[in-house]
Amino acid sequence: MKEKDGDSPGLPVRAAKRPAVSSAAPYLFLAVFIPVAYLLLSDLALSQLGLQMQKIMLFCVGAAVAVGACLLWCGRLEEREAVAILLAIGLIMRVGVMLYTPYTVRQHDIGDIGTGGHIDYIYTLARTLRLPATNNQQFYQPPFYYAVAAVVYRLAMLIRNTKDFAFNAVKLVPCFASCATMLVSVKIFRELKLSATALAIATAIVCLHPAFFYLAASINNDMLAILFLAIAVLYLIRWLKRQSFKNSILLALAIGFGMMTKMSVAIIAPVAAVVFAFVFFRRLKSHTGMELIPKFAAFLGICVPLGLWYPLRNWFLFRQSPGYVLLLSTDQPIYMGGHSIVQRFLSLPFATEMFARGRIFGDPARDYNIFMFLIKSSVLGEWDWSFEKLGTLAGQLVIANMLLIAVSLIAAAYVLIRARDKESRLKKALFALIWLSEMAFYVEFNLSYPFGCSMDFRYIVITVIVGAAFIGMAYDHVMHRHPRLPSAALVAMLCPLLLFTFSSVLFYTVI
């Protein structure tokens, strides 16, 4: 195929020639499509354990793949078409999993009305239209997600006055957030100036990663927090390139609303502080550093009140510290403090914790090693009881996930070592800092809060986007350094990705 300007040699996806659509249009489409799909298909999806919905999902995914294959065969697969097809498959999977998963299945701490779980938080806001009068159980969490979910709950009750219908409708919020995260991720990858094929590779990982599937059906604040974190990463990259008031304000809004959704989003704030300090001192050399002071003031004036008003409220009312996490009893089976640091953090017990009989699924009451649990929970969650008779397929997915994780770590090391130009080096250092911050938070959290649930991958999902970006950047580096790389080598490089995406789609259309 004849190469196009702006793309790397030997790549199957061509650079786009047409301008992108309005940046707001895809989000408006999601805001309409997802609720309509719920209204039309929710009853079908929840009947017969979702078997009909899964058939529809497989058919739609197959059709999208067929369209992509035809375009590739005809030499007409451009960047825009490739990304659109991947986004469509990701949308199908997210909406489909959301539809066939009842709000009582594969959830975390949802409880019931009157128990203080996520459902009770949503129901209380929907009924009283007031902030909670207690910080018991999940009521200690910031309210933004629960307020949005309460609005959806009330609207759903107007359509059909049944609590099951309304609580299932609440899944529209995380489903929208999961789908929107795909769009934000594509923007992040484009900021990195990835070639068309590298962009497609990175997009495929985010679109087809199972963590985004099951989080799209979760009745909690995880997925919305991940969306705000992804937006913060996007605008941090843009601020690094151009320190405008617009980028400063949008970054502040993303972090502020993220912290108003879940306090763990604050992990991006120190990263932003490092970027701010670096740019400030660099610009001082050219006597333009003081121009950033008003932008810093605008950032702080927006981010701090948005992010900290609720923790301050809870401190004054309940003496709840800003970093408070609901305390659990050490008598529970999920307490892992009895295992040594070596067992939990400094070993890789694949034989006993991964591939021993009956251990392929994550179990927070049994697994103690955080790396083994990360690998399993990132694609399967922690619900072994809900995946009956799927051990073989689950094993395939976990192995594919291990390969992809290994590729992403190798890619990150390769890119960081090979970075040459100044702008590229800064962006890669930023991604490395984000990954290190997330992992440091995760390890510290597991040290101070040694429970099985603390090991869940849902706390560091943003690393999927970071890893995908490094893989895309590494692909471009390899292709530019070795433009005559044989096709067989390219296929070998993509095999872990192909196995991962195939296993991911197959598993979540047959469970």
Short mmCIF file of C-alpha atoms in Angstrom, two decimals:
data_model
loop_
_atom_site.label_atom_id
_atom_site.label_comp_id
_atom_site.label_asym_id
_atom_site.label_seq_id
_atom_site.Cartn_x
_atom_site.Cartn_y
_atom_site.Cartn_z
CA MET A 1 0.00 0.00 0.00
CA LYS A 2 1.30 3.42 -0.84
CA GLU A 3 2.35 5.34 2.26
CA LYS A 4 0.77 8.63 3.17
CA ASP A 5 2.59 11.63 4.52
CA GLY A 6 2.45 11.91 8.29
CA ASP A 7 2.32 8.16 8.95
CA SER A 8 5.03 5.65 9.62
CA PRO A 9 6.30 3.21 7.01
CA GLY A 10 4.73 -0.18 6.68
CA LEU A 11 1.61 0.61 8.71
CA PRO A 12 -1.85 -0.71 7.78
CA VAL A 13 -3.83 2.35 8.94
CA ARG A 14 -3.46 5.55 6.92
CA ALA A 15 -3.43 9.08 8.29
CA ALA A 16 -6.79 10.83 8.18
CA LYS A 17 -7.44 13.33 5.41
CA ARG A 18 -10.78 14.69 6.66
CA PRO A 19 -11.33 17.05 9.61
CA ALA A 20 -12.80 15.63 12.81
CA VAL A 21 -16.41 16.30 13.77
CA SER A 22 -17.38 18.82 16.45
CA SER A 23 -15.79 17.92 19.77
CA ALA A 24 -19.13 18.07 21.60
CA ALA A 25 -21.09 15.94 19.11
CA PRO A 26 -19.85 12.48 20.29
CA TYR A 27 -20.72 13.26 23.91
CA LEU A 28 -24.18 14.46 22.94
CA PHE A 29 -24.63 11.28 20.93
CA LEU A 30 -23.71 9.18 23.98
CA ALA A 31 -26.09 11.19 26.17
CA VAL A 32 -28.94 10.28 23.82
CA PHE A 33 -27.96 6.82 22.60
CA ILE A 34 -27.31 5.18 25.97
CA PRO A 35 -30.66 6.12 27.60
CA VAL A 36 -32.55 5.17 24.42
CA ALA A 37 -30.79 1.80 24.34
CA TYR A 38 -31.75 1.28 27.99
CA LEU A 39 -35.41 2.12 27.36
CA LEU A 40 -35.63 -0.15 24.31
CA LEU A 41 -33.49 -3.09 25.40
CA SER A 42 -33.31 -3.27 29.20
CA ASP A 43 -36.20 -5.73 29.57
CA LEU A 44 -34.80 -7.99 26.83
CA ALA A 45 -31.27 -7.80 28.24
CA LEU A 46 -32.33 -8.74 31.77
CA SER A 47 -34.49 -11.63 30.64
CA GLN A 48 -33.04 -15.13 30.18
CA LEU A 49 -29.81 -14.02 31.88
CA GLY A 50 -29.02 -11.65 29.02
CA LEU A 51 -28.51 -14.39 26.43
CA GLN A 52 -30.39 -12.51 23.72
CA MET A 53 -28.45 -9.33 24.48
CA GLN A 54 -25.17 -11.18 24.19
CA LYS A 55 -26.17 -12.51 20.76
CA ILE A 56 -27.00 -8.97 19.65
CA MET A 57 -23.62 -7.78 20.97
CA LEU A 58 -21.73 -10.51 19.11
CA PHE A 59 -23.58 -9.73 15.88
CA CYS A 60 -22.87 -6.00 16.14
CA VAL A 61 -19.21 -6.52 17.02
CA GLY A 62 -18.86 -8.97 14.14
CA ALA A 63 -20.41 -6.46 11.74
CA ALA A 64 -18.04 -3.72 12.90
CA VAL A 65 -15.03 -6.02 12.49
CA ALA A 66 -16.22 -7.01 9.01
CA VAL A 67 -16.49 -3.36 7.97
CA GLY A 68 -12.96 -2.70 9.24
CA ALA A 69 -11.60 -5.78 7.45
CA CYS A 70 -13.20 -4.72 4.16
CA LEU A 71 -11.75 -1.20 4.44
CA LEU A 72 -8.33 -2.63 5.26
CA TRP A 73 -8.49 -5.06 2.33
CA CYS A 74 -9.44 -2.23 -0.03
CA GLY A 75 -6.66 0.02 1.29
CA ARG A 76 -9.18 2.58 2.53
CA LEU A 77 -8.80 2.15 6.28
CA GLU A 78 -7.87 5.63 7.43
CA GLU A 79 -7.32 6.87 10.95
CA ARG A 80 -10.82 8.26 11.35
CA GLU A 81 -12.51 5.04 10.21
CA ALA A 82 -10.26 2.81 12.33
CA VAL A 83 -10.87 4.86 15.47
CA ALA A 84 -14.61 5.05 14.76
CA ILE A 85 -14.85 1.26 14.39
CA LEU A 86 -12.95 0.68 17.64
CA LEU A 87 -15.11 3.24 19.44
CA ALA A 88 -18.22 1.54 18.09
CA ILE A 89 -17.08 -1.87 19.36
CA GLY A 90 -16.22 -0.34 22.73
CA LEU A 91 -19.65 1.29 22.86
CA ILE A 92 -21.38 -2.00 22.02
CA MET A 93 -19.51 -3.83 24.75
CA ARG A 94 -20.04 -1.19 27.42
CA VAL A 95 -23.72 -0.65 26.73
CA GLY A 96 -24.33 -4.37 26.31
CA VAL A 97 -22.65 -5.33 29.60
CA MET A 98 -24.50 -2.50 31.34
CA LEU A 99 -27.81 -3.73 29.97
CA TYR A 100 -27.49 -7.42 30.81
CA THR A 101 -25.95 -6.89 34.27
CA PRO A 102 -28.63 -6.38 36.95
CA TYR A 103 -27.84 -3.67 39.46
CA THR A 104 -27.53 -6.35 42.15
CA VAL A 105 -24.87 -8.40 40.31
CA ARG A 106 -21.07 -7.82 40.29
CA GLN A 107 -21.23 -4.75 42.52
CA HIS A 108 -19.22 -3.31 45.41
CA ASP A 109 -20.82 -2.29 48.72
CA ILE A 110 -24.20 -1.38 47.23
CA GLY A 111 -26.22 -2.73 50.16
CA ASP A 112 -29.92 -1.92 50.15
CA ILE A 113 -32.14 0.97 51.17
CA GLY A 114 -31.45 1.76 54.80
CA THR A 115 -28.07 0.00 54.99
CA GLY A 116 -25.77 2.92 54.16
CA GLY A 117 -24.44 1.44 50.91
CA HIS A 118 -24.26 3.11 47.51
CA ILE A 119 -27.93 2.40 46.81
CA ASP A 120 -28.97 3.99 50.10
CA TYR A 121 -26.86 7.10 49.34
CA ILE A 122 -28.54 7.51 45.94
CA TYR A 123 -32.00 6.83 47.33
CA THR A 124 -31.51 9.27 50.23
CA LEU A 125 -30.50 12.12 47.92
CA ALA A 126 -33.33 11.33 45.52
CA ARG A 127 -35.90 11.28 48.34
CA THR A 128 -34.72 14.19 50.50
CA LEU A 129 -32.89 16.40 47.95
CA ARG A 130 -30.42 17.12 50.76
CA LEU A 131 -26.89 16.12 51.61
CA PRO A 132 -26.64 13.17 53.98
CA ALA A 133 -26.93 13.92 57.69
CA THR A 134 -24.37 11.26 58.55
CA ASN A 135 -21.01 9.97 57.37
CA ASN A 136 -21.76 6.34 58.22
CA GLN A 137 -20.84 3.62 55.71
CA GLN A 138 -20.69 5.05 52.15
CA PHE A 139 -22.15 8.41 53.22
CA TYR A 140 -18.61 9.60 53.93
CA GLN A 141 -17.98 9.78 50.16
CA PRO A 142 -18.20 13.07 48.20
CA PRO A 143 -21.68 13.58 46.70
CA PHE A 144 -21.31 14.44 43.02
CA TYR A 145 -21.82 10.98 41.56
CA TYR A 146 -24.65 10.23 43.95
CA ALA A 147 -26.39 13.50 43.09
CA VAL A 148 -26.25 12.76 39.36
CA ALA A 149 -27.41 9.19 40.00
CA ALA A 150 -30.27 10.52 42.15
CA VAL A 151 -31.45 12.72 39.27
CA VAL A 152 -31.42 9.69 36.95
CA TYR A 153 -33.27 7.66 39.58
CA ARG A 154 -36.05 10.27 39.89
CA LEU A 155 -36.41 10.57 36.11
CA ALA A 156 -36.59 6.78 35.77
CA MET A 157 -39.28 6.62 38.45
CA LEU A 158 -41.36 9.04 36.37
CA ILE A 159 -41.14 6.66 33.41
CA ARG A 160 -41.82 3.46 35.33
CA ASN A 161 -42.57 3.63 39.03
CA THR A 162 -40.53 0.60 40.11
CA LYS A 163 -37.33 0.71 42.10
CA ASP A 164 -35.70 -2.11 40.12
CA PHE A 165 -36.19 -0.20 36.86
CA ALA A 166 -34.91 3.02 38.45
CA PHE A 167 -31.84 1.49 40.09
CA ASN A 168 -30.98 -0.32 36.88
CA ALA A 169 -31.30 3.06 35.13
CA VAL A 170 -28.67 4.47 37.50
CA LYS A 171 -26.15 2.38 35.56
CA LEU A 172 -26.54 4.94 32.76
CA VAL A 173 -24.22 7.26 34.68
CA PRO A 174 -21.16 4.95 34.86
CA CYS A 175 -21.92 3.65 31.37
CA PHE A 176 -21.81 7.19 29.96
CA ALA A 177 -18.60 7.85 31.90
CA SER A 178 -17.00 4.66 30.57
CA CYS A 179 -17.92 5.51 26.98
CA ALA A 180 -16.82 9.14 27.36
CA THR A 181 -13.47 7.94 28.72
CA MET A 182 -12.84 6.30 25.34
CA LEU A 183 -13.27 9.67 23.61
CA VAL A 184 -11.04 11.47 26.10
CA SER A 185 -8.39 8.75 25.71
CA VAL A 186 -8.33 9.25 21.93
CA LYS A 187 -7.74 12.96 22.52
CA ILE A 188 -4.88 12.12 24.88
CA PHE A 189 -3.29 9.87 22.26
CA ARG A 190 -3.65 12.55 19.60
CA GLU A 191 -1.91 15.05 21.86
CA LEU A 192 1.03 12.65 21.78
CA LYS A 193 1.04 12.87 17.97
CA LEU A 194 0.86 9.12 17.51
CA SER A 195 0.81 7.81 13.96
CA ALA A 196 -2.46 6.43 12.63
CA THR A 197 -1.69 2.81 13.46
CA ALA A 198 -0.17 3.61 16.85
CA LEU A 199 -3.31 5.61 17.63
CA ALA A 200 -5.44 2.63 16.60
CA ILE A 201 -3.39 0.28 18.80
CA ALA A 202 -3.68 2.51 21.87
CA THR A 203 -7.39 3.12 21.21
CA ALA A 204 -8.06 -0.61 20.87
CA ILE A 205 -6.59 -1.27 24.31
CA VAL A 206 -8.78 1.32 26.01
CA CYS A 207 -11.91 0.49 24.01
CA LEU A 208 -11.67 -3.25 24.64
CA HIS A 209 -10.25 -3.47 28.15
CA PRO A 210 -12.68 -5.44 30.37
CA ALA A 211 -12.25 -3.08 33.34
CA PHE A 212 -14.24 -0.49 31.42
CA PHE A 213 -16.94 -3.07 30.64
CA TYR A 214 -17.78 -4.12 34.17
CA LEU A 215 -17.29 -0.61 35.56
CA ALA A 216 -19.87 0.60 33.03
CA ALA A 217 -22.42 -1.43 35.00
CA SER A 218 -21.22 -0.47 38.48
CA ILE A 219 -23.47 1.30 41.00
CA ASN A 220 -20.69 3.39 42.53
CA ASN A 221 -18.51 6.43 41.88
CA ASP A 222 -15.48 4.63 40.38
CA MET A 223 -16.13 5.13 36.68
CA LEU A 224 -17.13 8.79 36.90
CA ALA A 225 -14.00 9.48 38.94
CA ILE A 226 -11.90 7.74 36.27
CA LEU A 227 -13.47 9.95 33.59
CA PHE A 228 -12.55 13.13 35.47
CA LEU A 229 -9.05 11.77 36.06
CA ALA A 230 -8.66 11.10 32.33
CA ILE A 231 -9.86 14.64 31.54
CA ALA A 232 -7.33 15.99 34.03
CA VAL A 233 -4.54 14.04 32.28
CA LEU A 234 -5.66 15.45 28.91
CA TYR A 235 -5.62 19.05 30.09
CA LEU A 236 -2.38 18.59 31.99
CA ILE A 237 -0.77 17.57 28.69
CA ARG A 238 -2.36 20.55 26.96
CA TRP A 239 -1.26 22.89 29.76
CA LEU A 240 2.30 21.59 29.42
CA LYS A 241 2.15 22.64 25.77
CA ARG A 242 0.22 25.90 26.21
CA GLN A 243 -0.24 27.61 29.58
CA SER A 244 -3.50 29.39 28.76
CA PHE A 245 -6.32 30.43 31.08
CA LYS A 246 -8.59 27.99 29.26
CA ASN A 247 -6.36 25.00 29.94
CA SER A 248 -5.77 26.13 33.53
CA ILE A 249 -9.50 26.47 34.22
CA LEU A 250 -10.51 23.20 32.53
CA LEU A 251 -7.76 21.34 34.40
CA ALA A 252 -9.00 22.85 37.66
CA LEU A 253 -12.60 21.84 36.87
CA ALA A 254 -11.56 18.27 36.04
CA ILE A 255 -9.61 17.81 39.28
CA GLY A 256 -12.20 19.67 41.35
CA PHE A 257 -15.18 17.71 40.07
CA GLY A 258 -13.11 14.53 40.26
CA MET A 259 -12.41 15.11 43.94
CA MET A 260 -16.09 15.95 44.42
CA THR A 261 -16.75 12.49 42.98
CA LYS A 262 -14.04 10.51 44.77
CA MET A 263 -11.19 11.88 46.86
CA SER A 264 -8.64 9.52 45.31
CA VAL A 265 -8.67 11.73 42.18
CA ALA A 266 -6.53 14.11 44.26
CA ILE A 267 -3.58 11.86 43.36
CA ILE A 268 -3.25 13.88 40.13
CA ALA A 269 -2.84 17.15 42.07
CA PRO A 270 0.82 16.53 43.09
CA VAL A 271 1.59 15.60 39.49
CA ALA A 272 0.05 18.89 38.36
CA ALA A 273 2.09 20.73 40.99
CA VAL A 274 5.31 19.20 39.65
CA VAL A 275 4.37 20.23 36.09
CA PHE A 276 3.45 23.74 37.24
CA ALA A 277 6.74 24.14 39.11
CA PHE A 278 8.80 22.80 36.20
CA VAL A 279 7.20 25.14 33.65
CA PHE A 280 7.36 28.10 36.05
CA PHE A 281 11.08 27.79 36.73
CA ARG A 282 11.83 27.07 33.08
CA ARG A 283 9.98 30.23 32.04
CA LEU A 284 11.73 32.28 34.72
CA LYS A 285 14.89 31.87 32.66
CA SER A 286 13.19 33.76 29.83
CA HIS A 287 11.63 36.26 32.28
CA THR A 288 8.07 35.12 31.54
CA GLY A 289 7.49 32.99 34.63
CA MET A 290 5.53 35.67 36.49
CA GLU A 291 2.90 35.61 33.72
CA LEU A 292 1.80 32.23 35.11
CA ILE A 293 0.84 33.61 38.55
CA PRO A 294 -2.71 34.68 37.51
CA LYS A 295 -3.23 31.28 35.90
CA PHE A 296 -2.09 29.49 39.05
CA ALA A 297 -4.48 31.70 41.02
CA ALA A 298 -7.35 30.82 38.69
CA PHE A 299 -6.53 27.12 39.01
CA LEU A 300 -6.42 27.22 42.80
CA GLY A 301 -9.49 29.44 43.04
CA ILE A 302 -11.54 26.84 41.17
CA CYS A 303 -9.95 23.52 42.13
CA VAL A 304 -9.59 24.00 45.89
CA PRO A 305 -13.21 25.01 46.67
CA LEU A 306 -14.64 22.34 44.36
CA GLY A 307 -12.43 19.57 45.66
CA LEU A 308 -12.33 20.37 49.37
CA TRP A 309 -15.72 21.81 50.34
CA TYR A 310 -17.23 18.43 51.16
CA PRO A 311 -14.26 17.06 53.12
CA LEU A 312 -14.25 20.34 55.10
CA ARG A 313 -17.99 20.00 55.71
CA ASN A 314 -17.52 16.48 57.01
CA TRP A 315 -14.61 17.56 59.18
CA PHE A 316 -16.67 20.27 60.85
CA LEU A 317 -19.74 18.03 61.23
CA PHE A 318 -18.15 14.66 62.01
CA ARG A 319 -14.41 15.34 62.50
CA GLN A 320 -13.80 13.16 59.46
CA SER A 321 -10.28 13.56 58.07
CA PRO A 322 -9.95 14.45 54.34
CA GLY A 323 -8.25 11.11 53.60
CA TYR A 324 -10.73 9.03 55.58
CA VAL A 325 -11.56 5.54 54.31
CA LEU A 326 -14.31 3.41 55.81
CA LEU A 327 -12.72 1.20 58.45
CA LEU A 328 -13.30 -2.55 58.35
CA SER A 329 -12.89 -5.11 61.08
CA THR A 330 -9.66 -7.10 61.12
CA ASP A 331 -11.76 -10.15 62.00
CA GLN A 332 -13.15 -10.31 58.45
CA PRO A 333 -11.88 -12.96 55.98
CA ILE A 334 -10.69 -10.22 53.61
CA TYR A 335 -8.13 -8.94 56.15
CA MET A 336 -4.67 -9.61 54.72
CA GLY A 337 -2.54 -8.07 57.46
CA GLY A 338 -1.56 -11.53 58.65
CA HIS A 339 0.55 -12.11 55.54
CA SER A 340 4.09 -10.82 55.40
CA ILE A 341 5.30 -7.91 53.26
CA VAL A 342 7.32 -10.38 51.19
CA GLN A 343 4.24 -12.52 50.50
CA ARG A 344 2.10 -9.54 49.57
CA PHE A 345 4.50 -7.21 47.76
CA LEU A 346 7.84 -8.86 47.01
CA SER A 347 6.88 -12.19 45.46
CA LEU A 348 5.30 -13.44 42.25
CA PRO A 349 3.58 -16.72 43.23
CA PHE A 350 2.21 -17.61 39.80
CA ALA A 351 2.16 -21.34 40.53
CA THR A 352 0.11 -21.11 43.73
CA GLU A 353 -1.90 -17.90 43.31
CA MET A 354 -2.57 -17.84 39.58
CA PHE A 355 -2.41 -21.21 37.88
CA ALA A 356 -3.23 -23.58 40.71
CA ARG A 357 -6.56 -25.35 40.34
CA GLY A 358 -9.46 -23.02 41.07
CA ARG A 359 -7.28 -19.89 41.47
CA ILE A 360 -7.74 -18.19 38.09
CA PHE A 361 -10.46 -15.92 39.49
CA GLY A 362 -9.72 -13.21 42.03
CA ASP A 363 -11.06 -13.74 45.54
CA PRO A 364 -10.50 -10.91 48.06
CA ALA A 365 -11.02 -13.35 50.94
CA ARG A 366 -8.31 -15.71 49.69
CA ASP A 367 -5.77 -13.87 47.52
CA TYR A 368 -3.03 -11.99 49.35
CA ASN A 369 -0.46 -11.07 46.67
CA ILE A 370 -1.27 -7.71 45.12
CA PHE A 371 0.35 -8.42 41.75
CA MET A 372 -1.57 -11.66 41.24
CA PHE A 373 -4.80 -10.01 42.31
CA LEU A 374 -4.16 -7.02 40.04
CA ILE A 375 -3.70 -9.24 37.01
CA LYS A 376 -6.91 -11.15 37.74
CA SER A 377 -9.14 -8.31 38.96
CA SER A 378 -8.20 -6.01 36.07
CA VAL A 379 -10.05 -8.27 33.63
CA LEU A 380 -12.35 -10.36 35.83
CA GLY A 381 -13.08 -8.13 38.80
CA GLU A 382 -13.44 -10.06 42.05
CA TRP A 383 -16.58 -12.04 41.37
CA ASP A 384 -15.52 -15.64 40.85
CA TRP A 385 -18.98 -16.84 41.86
CA SER A 386 -20.63 -15.11 38.88
CA PHE A 387 -18.47 -16.72 36.17
CA GLU A 388 -19.59 -20.32 36.39
CA LYS A 389 -18.15 -22.84 33.89
CA LEU A 390 -15.90 -20.25 32.25
CA GLY A 391 -12.57 -21.22 33.80
CA THR A 392 -10.86 -22.04 30.49
CA LEU A 393 -11.93 -18.83 28.80
CA ALA A 394 -11.07 -16.84 31.93
CA GLY A 395 -7.61 -18.42 31.91
CA GLN A 396 -7.12 -17.37 28.30
CA LEU A 397 -8.13 -13.80 29.15
CA VAL A 398 -5.83 -13.66 32.17
CA ILE A 399 -2.85 -14.99 30.16
CA ALA A 400 -3.53 -12.46 27.41
CA ASN A 401 -3.69 -9.75 30.08
CA MET A 402 -0.33 -10.84 31.51
CA LEU A 403 1.24 -10.62 28.05
CA LEU A 404 -0.22 -7.18 27.43
CA ILE A 405 0.96 -5.91 30.82
CA ALA A 406 4.45 -7.21 30.05
CA VAL A 407 4.39 -5.49 26.65
CA SER A 408 3.27 -2.20 28.24
CA LEU A 409 6.05 -2.27 30.84
CA ILE A 410 8.68 -3.08 28.20
CA ALA A 411 7.24 -0.36 25.96
CA ALA A 412 7.39 2.20 28.78
CA ALA A 413 11.03 1.38 29.53
CA TYR A 414 11.92 1.48 25.82
CA VAL A 415 10.21 4.83 25.24
CA LEU A 416 11.69 6.49 28.30
CA ILE A 417 15.20 5.36 27.37
CA ARG A 418 14.89 6.24 23.69
CA ALA A 419 13.25 9.67 24.13
CA ARG A 420 15.35 12.30 22.41
CA ASP A 421 13.56 15.54 21.52
CA LYS A 422 12.67 17.94 24.34
CA GLU A 423 8.87 18.07 23.91
CA SER A 424 8.59 14.31 23.54
CA ARG A 425 10.78 13.77 26.58
CA LEU A 426 8.57 16.00 28.74
CA LYS A 427 5.34 14.23 27.75
CA LYS A 428 6.85 10.80 28.35
CA ALA A 429 8.17 11.92 31.72
CA LEU A 430 4.68 13.16 32.56
CA PHE A 431 3.13 9.78 31.77
CA ALA A 432 5.81 8.03 33.81
CA LEU A 433 5.09 10.37 36.73
CA ILE A 434 1.35 9.66 36.50
CA TRP A 435 1.99 5.90 36.51
CA LEU A 436 4.44 6.11 39.42
CA SER A 437 2.02 8.29 41.42
CA GLU A 438 -0.83 5.85 40.88
CA MET A 439 1.27 2.85 41.84
CA ALA A 440 2.71 4.62 44.89
CA PHE A 441 -0.81 5.47 46.03
CA TYR A 442 -1.91 1.88 45.41
CA VAL A 443 0.97 0.35 47.38
CA GLU A 444 0.58 2.81 50.26
CA PHE A 445 -3.16 2.16 50.34
CA ASN A 446 -2.56 -1.58 50.60
CA LEU A 447 0.05 -1.10 53.31
CA SER A 448 -2.15 1.11 55.47
CA TYR A 449 -5.40 -0.67 54.61
CA PRO A 450 -4.48 -4.37 54.20
CA PHE A 451 -7.73 -5.86 52.98
CA GLY A 452 -8.51 -7.95 49.93
CA CYS A 453 -10.81 -5.29 48.50
CA SER A 454 -7.95 -2.75 48.60
CA MET A 455 -6.08 -4.74 45.95
CA ASP A 456 -8.80 -4.30 43.32
CA PHE A 457 -7.63 -2.88 40.00
CA ARG A 458 -10.50 -0.37 39.97
CA TYR A 459 -8.35 1.97 42.06
CA ILE A 460 -5.73 2.38 39.32
CA VAL A 461 -7.69 2.00 36.06
CA ILE A 462 -6.05 5.14 34.67
CA THR A 463 -2.90 3.01 34.21
CA VAL A 464 -4.68 1.34 31.27
CA ILE A 465 -4.60 4.65 29.40
CA VAL A 466 -0.99 5.29 30.42
CA GLY A 467 0.08 1.80 29.34
CA ALA A 468 -1.77 2.09 26.03
CA ALA A 469 -0.04 5.41 25.36
CA PHE A 470 3.39 3.90 26.00
CA ILE A 471 2.63 0.96 23.68
CA GLY A 472 1.57 3.36 20.94
CA MET A 473 4.68 5.50 21.40
CA ALA A 474 6.93 2.44 21.44
CA TYR A 475 5.35 1.18 18.23
CA ASP A 476 6.12 4.47 16.50
CA HIS A 477 9.71 4.46 17.77
CA VAL A 478 10.29 0.93 16.50
CA MET A 479 8.74 1.67 13.11
CA HIS A 480 10.76 4.83 12.60
CA ARG A 481 14.01 3.18 13.64
CA HIS A 482 13.34 0.03 11.60
CA PRO A 483 11.15 1.09 8.64
CA ARG A 484 11.84 -2.15 6.77
CA LEU A 485 10.70 -4.39 9.59
CA PRO A 486 9.15 -7.55 8.06
CA SER A 487 5.39 -8.02 8.24
CA ALA A 488 5.87 -11.16 10.34
CA ALA A 489 7.62 -9.08 13.00
CA LEU A 490 4.74 -6.59 13.00
CA VAL A 491 2.23 -9.39 13.46
CA ALA A 492 4.30 -10.82 16.31
CA MET A 493 4.31 -7.41 18.00
CA LEU A 494 0.53 -7.22 17.75
CA CYS A 495 -0.25 -10.81 18.79
CA PRO A 496 -0.66 -10.03 22.52
CA LEU A 497 -3.04 -7.19 21.65
CA LEU A 498 -5.07 -9.35 19.25
CA LEU A 499 -5.31 -12.19 21.77
CA PHE A 500 -6.30 -9.76 24.53
CA THR A 501 -9.03 -7.98 22.57
CA PHE A 502 -10.44 -11.22 21.18
CA SER A 503 -10.53 -12.85 24.62
CA SER A 504 -12.05 -9.75 26.21
CA VAL A 505 -14.94 -9.51 23.75
CA LEU A 506 -15.57 -13.25 23.77
CA PHE A 507 -15.60 -13.55 27.56
CA TYR A 508 -18.00 -10.66 28.12
CA THR A 509 -20.43 -11.88 25.49
CA VAL A 510 -20.80 -15.40 26.93
CA ILE A 511 -20.84 -14.91 30.73
#
